[in-house]
CSV table of C-alpha atoms and ligand atoms in Angstrom, one decimal:
chain,number,residue,atom,x,y,z
A,963,MET,CA,-0.2,0.1,0.0
A,964,ALA,CA,0.9,3.4,-0.7
A,965,ILE,CA,0.1,7.0,0.0
A,966,GLU,CA,-2.5,8.3,-2.5
A,967,GLN,CA,-4.6,11.3,-3.3
A,968,THR,CA,-8.0,10.9,-4.4
A,969,LEU,CA,-11.2,13.2,-5.3
A,970,SER,CA,-14.0,13.4,-3.2
A,971,ILE,CA,-17.2,15.7,-3.6
A,972,ILE,CA,-19.7,16.1,-1.1
A,973,LYS,CA,-23.1,16.6,-3.5
A,974,PRO,CA,-25.8,19.0,-3.5
A,975,ASP,CA,-28.3,16.9,-1.4
A,976,ALA,CA,-25.5,16.6,1.4
A,977,VAL,CA,-24.4,20.2,1.4
A,978,GLY,CA,-28.2,21.4,1.2
A,979,GLN,CA,-28.6,19.0,4.5
A,980,ASN,CA,-25.6,21.0,6.5
A,981,GLN,CA,-23.6,17.4,6.6
A,982,ILE,CA,-20.6,18.8,5.4
A,983,GLY,CA,-19.2,18.6,8.8
A,984,ASN,CA,-20.4,15.1,9.7
A,985,ILE,CA,-19.3,13.8,6.4
A,986,ILE,CA,-15.6,15.1,6.3
A,987,GLU,CA,-15.4,13.5,10.2
A,988,TYR,CA,-16.0,9.9,8.5
A,989,PHE,CA,-12.7,10.6,6.3
A,990,GLU,CA,-10.8,12.1,9.2
A,991,ARG,CA,-12.0,9.2,11.5
A,992,ASP,CA,-10.7,6.3,9.0
A,993,GLY,CA,-7.4,8.2,8.6
A,994,LEU,CA,-8.1,10.4,5.3
A,995,SER,CA,-6.8,14.0,5.5
A,996,VAL,CA,-7.9,16.8,3.6
A,997,VAL,CA,-5.1,18.3,1.8
A,998,ALA,CA,-7.1,20.8,-1.1
A,999,ALA,CA,-11.0,22.1,-0.7
A,1000,LYS,CA,-12.8,24.2,-2.5
A,1001,MET,CA,-16.8,25.0,-2.6
A,1002,LEU,CA,-18.2,25.5,-6.0
A,1003,HIS,CA,-21.5,25.6,-7.8
A,1004,LEU,CA,-21.1,23.7,-11.1
A,1005,THR,CA,-22.0,25.0,-14.1
A,1006,GLN,CA,-23.7,22.7,-16.6
A,1007,GLU,CA,-20.6,22.6,-18.9
A,1008,GLN,CA,-18.5,21.6,-16.0
A,1009,ALA,CA,-21.0,18.7,-14.9
A,1010,VAL,CA,-21.2,17.3,-18.4
A,1011,LYS,CA,-17.3,17.2,-18.3
A,1012,PHE,CA,-17.1,15.8,-15.2
A,1013,TYR,CA,-19.2,13.1,-15.8
A,1014,GLU,CA,-18.7,12.4,-19.5
A,1015,ILE,CA,-18.2,8.7,-18.9
A,1016,HIS,CA,-21.9,8.3,-18.3
A,1017,GLN,CA,-22.8,10.2,-21.2
A,1018,GLN,CA,-24.8,7.2,-23.0
A,1019,ARG,CA,-26.1,6.0,-19.6
A,1020,PRO,CA,-30.2,6.8,-19.2
A,1021,PHE,CA,-29.7,8.8,-15.8
A,1022,PHE,CA,-27.1,11.3,-17.2
A,1023,LYS,CA,-29.4,14.2,-17.9
A,1024,ASP,CA,-31.1,13.8,-14.2
A,1025,LEU,CA,-27.5,13.5,-12.7
A,1026,VAL,CA,-26.5,16.8,-14.3
A,1027,THR,CA,-29.8,18.5,-13.0
A,1028,PHE,CA,-28.8,17.1,-9.6
A,1029,MET,CA,-25.3,18.1,-9.4
A,1030,THR,CA,-25.6,21.8,-10.6
A,1031,SER,CA,-28.9,22.2,-8.4
A,1032,GLY,CA,-26.6,23.4,-5.4
A,1033,PRO,CA,-23.4,24.0,-4.4
A,1034,VAL,CA,-20.9,21.0,-3.7
A,1035,LEU,CA,-17.6,20.8,-1.7
A,1036,VAL,CA,-14.8,19.2,-3.9
A,1037,MET,CA,-11.7,18.0,-1.9
A,1038,VAL,CA,-8.8,16.5,-2.2
A,1039,LEU,CA,-8.2,13.4,0.4
A,1040,GLU,CA,-4.9,11.9,1.1
A,1041,GLY,CA,-3.6,8.4,2.9
A,1042,GLU,CA,-2.6,5.0,2.9
A,1043,ASP,CA,-4.6,3.5,0.1
A,1044,ALA,CA,-7.1,6.7,-0.6
A,1045,ILE,CA,-8.9,5.9,-3.5
A,1046,ALA,CA,-9.6,2.0,-2.4
A,1047,LYS,CA,-10.2,3.5,1.4
A,1048,ASN,CA,-12.5,6.3,0.5
A,1049,ARG,CA,-15.1,4.1,-1.5
A,1050,LYS,CA,-15.3,2.2,1.6
A,1051,ILE,CA,-16.2,4.8,3.7
A,1052,MET,CA,-18.6,5.8,1.2
A,1053,GLY,CA,-20.3,2.6,0.5
A,1054,ALA,CA,-22.4,1.3,-2.2
A,1055,THR,CA,-23.6,3.6,-4.8
A,1056,ASP,CA,-27.5,3.1,-3.9
A,1057,PRO,CA,-27.8,3.9,-0.6
A,1058,ALA,CA,-30.5,1.0,-0.1
A,1059,LYS,CA,-27.5,-1.2,-0.5
A,1060,ALA,CA,-25.1,0.8,1.5
A,1061,GLU,CA,-24.2,-0.7,4.8
A,1062,LYS,CA,-24.7,1.4,7.7
A,1063,GLY,CA,-21.6,3.3,9.2
A,1064,THR,CA,-20.8,4.2,5.6
A,1065,ILE,CA,-21.3,7.8,4.2
A,1066,ARG,CA,-24.0,7.1,1.8
A,1067,GLY,CA,-25.8,4.3,4.3
A,1068,ASP,CA,-25.9,7.1,6.8
A,1069,PHE,CA,-26.8,10.3,4.5
A,1070,ALA,CA,-28.1,9.4,1.1
A,1071,THR,CA,-31.3,9.2,0.3
A,1072,SER,CA,-31.6,7.7,-3.2
A,1073,ILE,CA,-29.1,6.2,-5.9
A,1074,ASP,CA,-29.0,9.8,-7.5
A,1075,GLN,CA,-29.0,11.5,-4.4
A,1076,ASN,CA,-26.2,9.8,-3.0
A,1077,ALA,CA,-24.3,12.3,-0.9
A,1078,VAL,CA,-20.5,12.0,-2.1
A,1079,HIS,CA,-18.7,11.2,-5.0
A,1080,GLY,CA,-15.2,9.4,-4.9
A,1081,SER,CA,-12.6,8.4,-8.0
A,1082,ASP,CA,-12.9,4.7,-8.7
A,1083,SER,CA,-9.3,4.1,-9.9
A,1084,LYS,CA,-5.5,5.8,-9.7
A,1085,GLU,CA,-6.4,6.7,-13.3
A,1086,THR,CA,-9.7,8.4,-12.3
A,1087,ALA,CA,-8.4,9.8,-9.4
A,1088,LYS,CA,-5.5,11.7,-11.4
A,1089,VAL,CA,-7.9,13.0,-13.8
A,1090,GLU,CA,-10.4,14.1,-11.6
A,1091,ILE,CA,-8.2,16.1,-9.4
A,1092,ALA,CA,-6.8,17.9,-12.3
A,1093,PHE,CA,-10.2,18.6,-13.8
A,1094,PHE,CA,-10.6,21.0,-10.3
A,1095,PHE,CA,-7.3,22.0,-8.8
A,1096,LYS,CA,-3.9,23.3,-10.2
A,1097,PRO,CA,-1.0,21.5,-8.5
A,1098,PHE,CA,-0.2,24.7,-6.2
A,1099,GLU,CA,-3.8,24.3,-4.8
A,1100,ILE,CA,-3.0,21.1,-3.0
A,1101,THR,CA,-1.3,21.4,0.3
A,1102,LYS,CA,1.4,19.3,2.0
A,1103,ARG,CA,0.5,18.0,4.8
A,1104,VAL,CA,3.5,17.8,7.7
A,1105,GLN,CA,2.0,15.2,9.7
B,1990,IDP,P1,-20.1,6.0,-8.2
B,1990,IDP,O1,-20.7,7.2,-7.9
B,1990,IDP,O2,-20.8,5.1,-6.9
B,1990,IDP,O3,-18.9,5.6,-8.4
B,1990,IDP,P2,-21.6,5.9,-10.7
B,1990,IDP,O4,-21.7,4.6,-11.2
B,1990,IDP,O5,-20.2,6.2,-11.3
B,1990,IDP,O6,-21.4,5.3,-9.4
B,1990,IDP,O7,-22.2,6.5,-11.0
B,1990,IDP,C1,-21.8,8.0,-11.2
B,1990,IDP,C2,-23.5,8.8,-10.3
B,1990,IDP,O8,-24.3,8.9,-11.2
B,1990,IDP,C3,-23.8,8.1,-9.0
B,1990,IDP,O9,-23.1,8.3,-8.0
B,1990,IDP,C4,-25.4,8.3,-9.1
B,1990,IDP,O10,-25.5,9.8,-8.4
B,1990,IDP,C5,-25.5,8.4,-10.5
B,1990,IDP,N1,-26.3,7.0,-10.8
B,1990,IDP,C6,-25.6,6.3,-11.0
B,1990,IDP,N2,-26.5,5.0,-11.1
B,1990,IDP,C7,-27.6,5.7,-11.1
B,1990,IDP,C8,-29.0,4.9,-11.4
B,1990,IDP,O11,-29.2,3.9,-11.7
B,1990,IDP,N3,-30.1,6.0,-11.5
B,1990,IDP,C9,-29.8,7.2,-11.3
B,1990,IDP,N4,-28.8,7.9,-11.1
B,1990,IDP,C10,-27.3,7.0,-10.9
B,1991,MG,MG1,-18.2,6.3,-10.2
């Protein structure tokens, strides 16, 4: 295992429910650290580009509408095995299948309004981090 960075987004449903602090606690509790963060209200163009891999899926239009419906918190999380660890902390895409104690199990209300996004591989983490952050915006933690 190695120290990795991954992209996390707290989605408009969870931001709207004032759950930012509670959700970040799940990451920190499991050893992930926030090394970059910004609050954004995604434009239609940004959401389409970010999710372009899903362009052909039936839910694409709804996904873009949802992701542009309110502000999001975009973060880079760092830690041991961060990409897989973040996915584990998030829980399954469909909150009905997500275990209690995972973010989606505890905060998500439906498969489309599912509280958080997380990169799913080393390659996507790299691309997704670069989508939102310039290198100088990502900090080095001293511990
Ligand atoms: P992930 O977020 O767990 O990586 P993906 O399959 O990459 O899941 O899907 C991206 C996002 O698209 C999901 O988080 C969810 O918001 C939405 N989504 C995925 N599958 C469905 C679906 O069947 N209906 C509605 N929305 C979906
Ligand atoms: Mg995904």
